[in-house]
């Protein structure tokens, strides 16, 4: 760039055809993105750094050198040894402002401004015929200032010009000439080379200075961070590489975990987490999560060097290089044992409160039942004519008394359930459940009540009804409630019917309806009927019975299943209650493993694990234990253990969907076999593991692939269960 | 006024009345339940605490016992256990009638040898049916229906 800039020496304009700019060349390129702060600019032009090198240049080249900022203002001192300049300077009382190098009475030259604006070196002559050159100092896109060098004659001094200077500045022309004539002109080529050198020198020095400042800053930041990291005692801060080896360890970590930096460096992280967590791959799963999402946070137990466990809040951040893959993990750990202790105490207090509330209500319900029973016997005895015939009026009034007794009895029954709703003790044990089966069970128990009123109770379930994702006992409770209500509100010889089908076009929900041909429910009552302790005021004989807590509890149960409950009714034309339950969907259940990368592996394997029942009494516990073992054996991100399905026979089957090739599934199978045999040393479980590989079809959309796999898994499950049935 | 289904008069029968012992500390319940049982043709006797209950049972040899769980001087389970330990009472059917939550007590009572568990207040019809079943009277009825 410099030779081109020097090309302006005579012409005063850039040479034609030149399109290159300093920004496109040389060192500045590397800093194209640099944005400099005012502080950085000042630091870069620090005269303490520049002074020596400029002085050396000036001495060597026998020129004066000065540094300016981007406004053209002089930075630091400028020593000018040029005898002509010194003579004029010393003699002149009136010196113009502006360029510090120009011997002129006219407006000073704009060389610095031009150089800064154009980014190129600008060479000018002053009134005395002395030459100086302004070289811009640029870093990246920014121009920081300029270097001015010069005060040399590039030809022999001209007496005429000098005489005008002497006159302008009021000095002796003779003296000026005496000094000037001793000067040796510097040739154009040398001047060019000198400019070139100066430009290169300036840029190189600026680069070096920039790097030095950045390095200093970085060191300062590092020191500050190290000081911060070292100083934090309440937090353990450490890093480890992707192989799990500790790569840094702060004082807080030493304090919290008990290992010194020297002891732990290069060791595997597993020593600070409980063996159970390591064994069930919990910690590994958290690291995988951090790899996937960048961060993972959890609360769990950690172990100090003394083997003491403490409850920690653990924050994992995956650290990647500037580009490339993740290279390490930063882990911040906080000891929250105290907080956990308080939480446990609080939780216990809450449980205790719930327990007391339940105990109290259980007691209240017991106490209410005793007098209620006496009233019930007295009323029914008189009503049934044990003590003789009644007048119609007496009979009517006693029948009403009995209605109220029944109502009271139901309310007392619901009292306990409602505490369980409120203390969230209404737990759901979800499984793929058959509505057809549940409905027929409920119908058989409700039959007595219906038959007493000669009510036609019937059910109609759609033929293609899928399994629902629900707790069968709770569904039974909801249905019983609705059917009982229906029977209660329907006059003798009426009809109560239960229907189950898909919820309109929605294939994700099944809708169950219970219709009666009873008195119906008015609009305002429809609004409040599901509320707690709703008391429907109506007309007619059955106006006040039922409808207390049953519907409130049913609504709770339905919504806990993710469904909805509502009703449709016209007074005088009966009512229909509807509720929806989610369909059990293998696709949805497996959605988190049916991901792109997993399916790209090419195949999905269905692993069936058959175990023989061990002990009759302990069966539930044993099955739960086996489920936990199987869950530990699979890789949560790739495999899934399906929920229990079908009837439990002497042989129980667990199904696992594994997104891996046959080799991978063989690995899982061997792991399961080993762990089950470890669990049951005598091998009474007699585990049998079989696998079916399903190829992922190519050339289909992801959705089609998933649906086809799900369908094939479902049919494989059915086949397996049928085969088991045949072998029995 | 026609009697309801459970009120089947047995007074005219030549067979001696079956004896039912009600063990309950609530006098009003005793009064109400006795009236109903007598109407159905049974002889009724009472005991109001666990200790008296056993001695009354041994003296009177009831055909069936209706037992409350919450009793003075030991609860109903104690009575059940003692009855199962005594050779003269081991075969007497016991129907538990208690205000306690069946969720916590029914299984225990049935395991201890009770023939049925009813939570107070019971449905009259179902309760009488259970009594007849426990006394073996239902068998006779079903045999009658078949012929």
mmCIF file of N, CA and C in Angstrom, chain A residues 657-699:
data_model
loop_
_atom_site.group_PDB
_atom_site.id
_atom_site.type_symbol
_atom_site.label_atom_id
_atom_site.label_comp_id
_atom_site.label_asym_id
_atom_site.label_seq_id
_atom_site.Cartn_x
_atom_site.Cartn_y
_atom_site.Cartn_z
ATOM 1 N N UNK A 657 -39.009 -51.676 23.806
ATOM 2 C CA UNK A 657 -38.745 -51.263 22.430
ATOM 3 C C UNK A 657 -37.358 -50.633 22.423
ATOM 4 N N UNK A 658 -36.463 -51.194 21.624
ATOM 5 C CA UNK A 658 -35.088 -50.686 21.590
ATOM 6 C C UNK A 658 -34.760 -50.169 20.198
ATOM 7 N N UNK A 659 -34.309 -48.922 20.139
ATOM 8 C CA UNK A 659 -33.916 -48.359 18.847
ATOM 9 C C UNK A 659 -32.466 -48.709 18.586
ATOM 10 N N UNK A 660 -32.202 -49.962 18.311
ATOM 11 C CA UNK A 660 -30.831 -50.355 18.011
ATOM 12 C C UNK A 660 -30.848 -51.567 17.099
ATOM 13 N N UNK A 661 -29.721 -51.885 16.551
ATOM 14 C CA UNK A 661 -29.640 -53.048 15.668
ATOM 15 C C UNK A 661 -29.639 -54.320 16.526
ATOM 16 N N UNK A 662 -29.716 -55.506 15.888
ATOM 17 C CA UNK A 662 -29.767 -56.757 16.661
ATOM 18 C C UNK A 662 -28.602 -56.893 17.635
ATOM 19 N N UNK A 663 -27.421 -56.354 17.231
ATOM 20 C CA UNK A 663 -26.253 -56.455 18.090
ATOM 21 C C UNK A 663 -26.480 -55.686 19.390
ATOM 22 N N UNK A 664 -27.003 -54.454 19.236
ATOM 23 C CA UNK A 664 -27.278 -53.613 20.404
ATOM 24 C C UNK A 664 -28.313 -54.242 21.306
ATOM 25 N N UNK A 665 -29.343 -54.841 20.696
ATOM 26 C CA UNK A 665 -30.397 -55.417 21.517
ATOM 27 C C UNK A 665 -29.903 -56.693 22.212
ATOM 28 N N UNK A 666 -28.975 -57.382 21.575
ATOM 29 C CA UNK A 666 -28.395 -58.568 22.213
ATOM 30 C C UNK A 666 -27.641 -58.150 23.482
ATOM 31 N N UNK A 667 -27.023 -56.981 23.404
ATOM 32 C CA UNK A 667 -26.291 -56.436 24.549
ATOM 33 C C UNK A 667 -27.249 -56.147 25.704
ATOM 34 N N UNK A 668 -28.390 -55.506 25.341
ATOM 35 C CA UNK A 668 -29.400 -55.205 26.364
ATOM 36 C C UNK A 668 -29.906 -56.512 26.975
ATOM 37 N N UNK A 669 -30.177 -57.493 26.101
ATOM 38 C CA UNK A 669 -30.721 -58.771 26.555
ATOM 39 C C UNK A 669 -29.768 -59.442 27.545
ATOM 40 N N UNK A 670 -28.469 -59.399 27.228
ATOM 41 C CA UNK A 670 -27.523 -60.075 28.119
ATOM 42 C C UNK A 670 -27.422 -59.341 29.455
ATOM 43 N N UNK A 671 -27.517 -58.013 29.379
ATOM 44 C CA UNK A 671 -27.484 -57.201 30.595
ATOM 45 C C UNK A 671 -28.694 -57.540 31.482
ATOM 46 N N UNK A 672 -29.874 -57.643 30.837
ATOM 47 C CA UNK A 672 -31.103 -57.954 31.577
ATOM 48 C C UNK A 672 -30.983 -59.327 32.240
ATOM 49 N N UNK A 673 -30.508 -60.286 31.451
ATOM 50 C CA UNK A 673 -30.390 -61.649 31.952
ATOM 51 C C UNK A 673 -29.480 -61.692 33.188
ATOM 52 N N UNK A 674 -28.350 -60.998 33.051
ATOM 53 C CA UNK A 674 -27.393 -60.988 34.157
ATOM 54 C C UNK A 674 -28.019 -60.356 35.412
ATOM 55 N N UNK A 675 -28.651 -59.179 35.215
ATOM 56 C CA UNK A 675 -29.207 -58.460 36.365
ATOM 57 C C UNK A 675 -30.368 -59.209 37.003
ATOM 58 N N UNK A 676 -31.193 -59.872 36.179
ATOM 59 C CA UNK A 676 -32.314 -60.632 36.741
ATOM 60 C C UNK A 676 -31.803 -61.838 37.525
ATOM 61 N N UNK A 677 -30.749 -62.469 36.994
ATOM 62 C CA UNK A 677 -30.192 -63.624 37.696
ATOM 63 C C UNK A 677 -29.506 -63.200 38.991
ATOM 64 N N UNK A 678 -28.901 -61.999 38.956
ATOM 65 C CA UNK A 678 -28.311 -61.457 40.178
ATOM 66 C C UNK A 678 -29.384 -61.199 41.212
ATOM 67 N N UNK A 679 -30.513 -60.678 40.744
ATOM 68 C CA UNK A 679 -31.621 -60.336 41.633
ATOM 69 C C UNK A 679 -32.192 -61.603 42.267
ATOM 70 N N UNK A 680 -32.289 -62.629 41.448
ATOM 71 C CA UNK A 680 -32.913 -63.855 41.924
ATOM 72 C C UNK A 680 -31.914 -64.986 41.727
ATOM 73 N N UNK A 681 -31.055 -65.158 42.741
ATOM 74 C CA UNK A 681 -29.937 -66.075 42.608
ATOM 75 C C UNK A 681 -30.371 -67.509 42.264
ATOM 76 N N UNK A 682 -31.467 -67.942 42.886
ATOM 77 C CA UNK A 682 -31.908 -69.320 42.666
ATOM 78 C C UNK A 682 -32.555 -69.488 41.288
ATOM 79 N N UNK A 683 -32.693 -68.355 40.588
ATOM 80 C CA UNK A 683 -33.245 -68.351 39.235
ATOM 81 C C UNK A 683 -34.650 -68.951 39.152
ATOM 82 N N UNK A 684 -35.427 -68.698 40.198
ATOM 83 C CA UNK A 684 -36.822 -69.138 40.131
ATOM 84 C C UNK A 684 -37.589 -68.330 39.103
ATOM 85 N N UNK A 685 -37.073 -67.128 38.812
ATOM 86 C CA UNK A 685 -37.745 -66.270 37.833
ATOM 87 C C UNK A 685 -37.699 -66.901 36.452
ATOM 88 N N UNK A 686 -36.639 -67.684 36.244
ATOM 89 C CA UNK A 686 -36.443 -68.362 34.971
ATOM 90 C C UNK A 686 -36.652 -67.417 33.780
ATOM 91 N N UNK A 687 -35.906 -66.313 33.727
ATOM 92 C CA UNK A 687 -36.165 -65.337 32.677
ATOM 93 C C UNK A 687 -35.872 -65.873 31.269
ATOM 94 N N UNK A 688 -36.789 -65.594 30.358
ATOM 95 C CA UNK A 688 -36.583 -65.962 28.953
ATOM 96 C C UNK A 688 -36.702 -64.685 28.138
ATOM 97 N N UNK A 689 -35.681 -64.445 27.332
ATOM 98 C CA UNK A 689 -35.676 -63.193 26.580
ATOM 99 C C UNK A 689 -35.675 -63.495 25.089
ATOM 100 N N UNK A 690 -36.616 -62.905 24.387
ATOM 101 C CA UNK A 690 -36.626 -63.079 22.925
ATOM 102 C C UNK A 690 -36.701 -61.707 22.274
ATOM 103 N N UNK A 691 -36.211 -61.626 21.052
ATOM 104 C CA UNK A 691 -36.194 -60.321 20.375
ATOM 105 C C UNK A 691 -36.710 -60.445 18.943
ATOM 106 N N UNK A 692 -37.445 -59.452 18.520
ATOM 107 C CA UNK A 692 -37.930 -59.386 17.138
ATOM 108 C C UNK A 692 -37.404 -58.090 16.533
ATOM 109 N N UNK A 693 -36.694 -58.222 15.426
ATOM 110 C CA UNK A 693 -36.145 -57.010 14.807
ATOM 111 C C UNK A 693 -37.085 -56.511 13.719
ATOM 112 N N UNK A 694 -37.345 -55.224 13.743
ATOM 113 C CA UNK A 694 -38.226 -54.615 12.743
ATOM 114 C C UNK A 694 -37.410 -53.587 11.976
ATOM 115 N N UNK A 695 -37.319 -53.800 10.641
ATOM 116 C CA UNK A 695 -36.523 -52.871 9.822
ATOM 117 C C UNK A 695 -37.281 -51.562 9.626
ATOM 118 N N UNK A 696 -36.580 -50.476 9.680
ATOM 119 C CA UNK A 696 -37.215 -49.185 9.387
ATOM 120 C C UNK A 696 -37.222 -49.026 7.870
ATOM 121 N N UNK A 697 -38.436 -48.904 7.299
ATOM 122 C CA UNK A 697 -38.550 -48.805 5.841
ATOM 123 C C UNK A 697 -37.918 -47.509 5.356
ATOM 124 N N UNK A 698 -37.196 -47.617 4.253
ATOM 125 C CA UNK A 698 -36.556 -46.417 3.676
ATOM 126 C C UNK A 698 -37.554 -45.693 2.766
ATOM 127 N N UNK A 699 -37.241 -44.470 2.486
ATOM 128 C CA UNK A 699 -38.024 -43.727 1.495
ATOM 129 C C UNK A 699 -39.424 -43.339 1.960
#
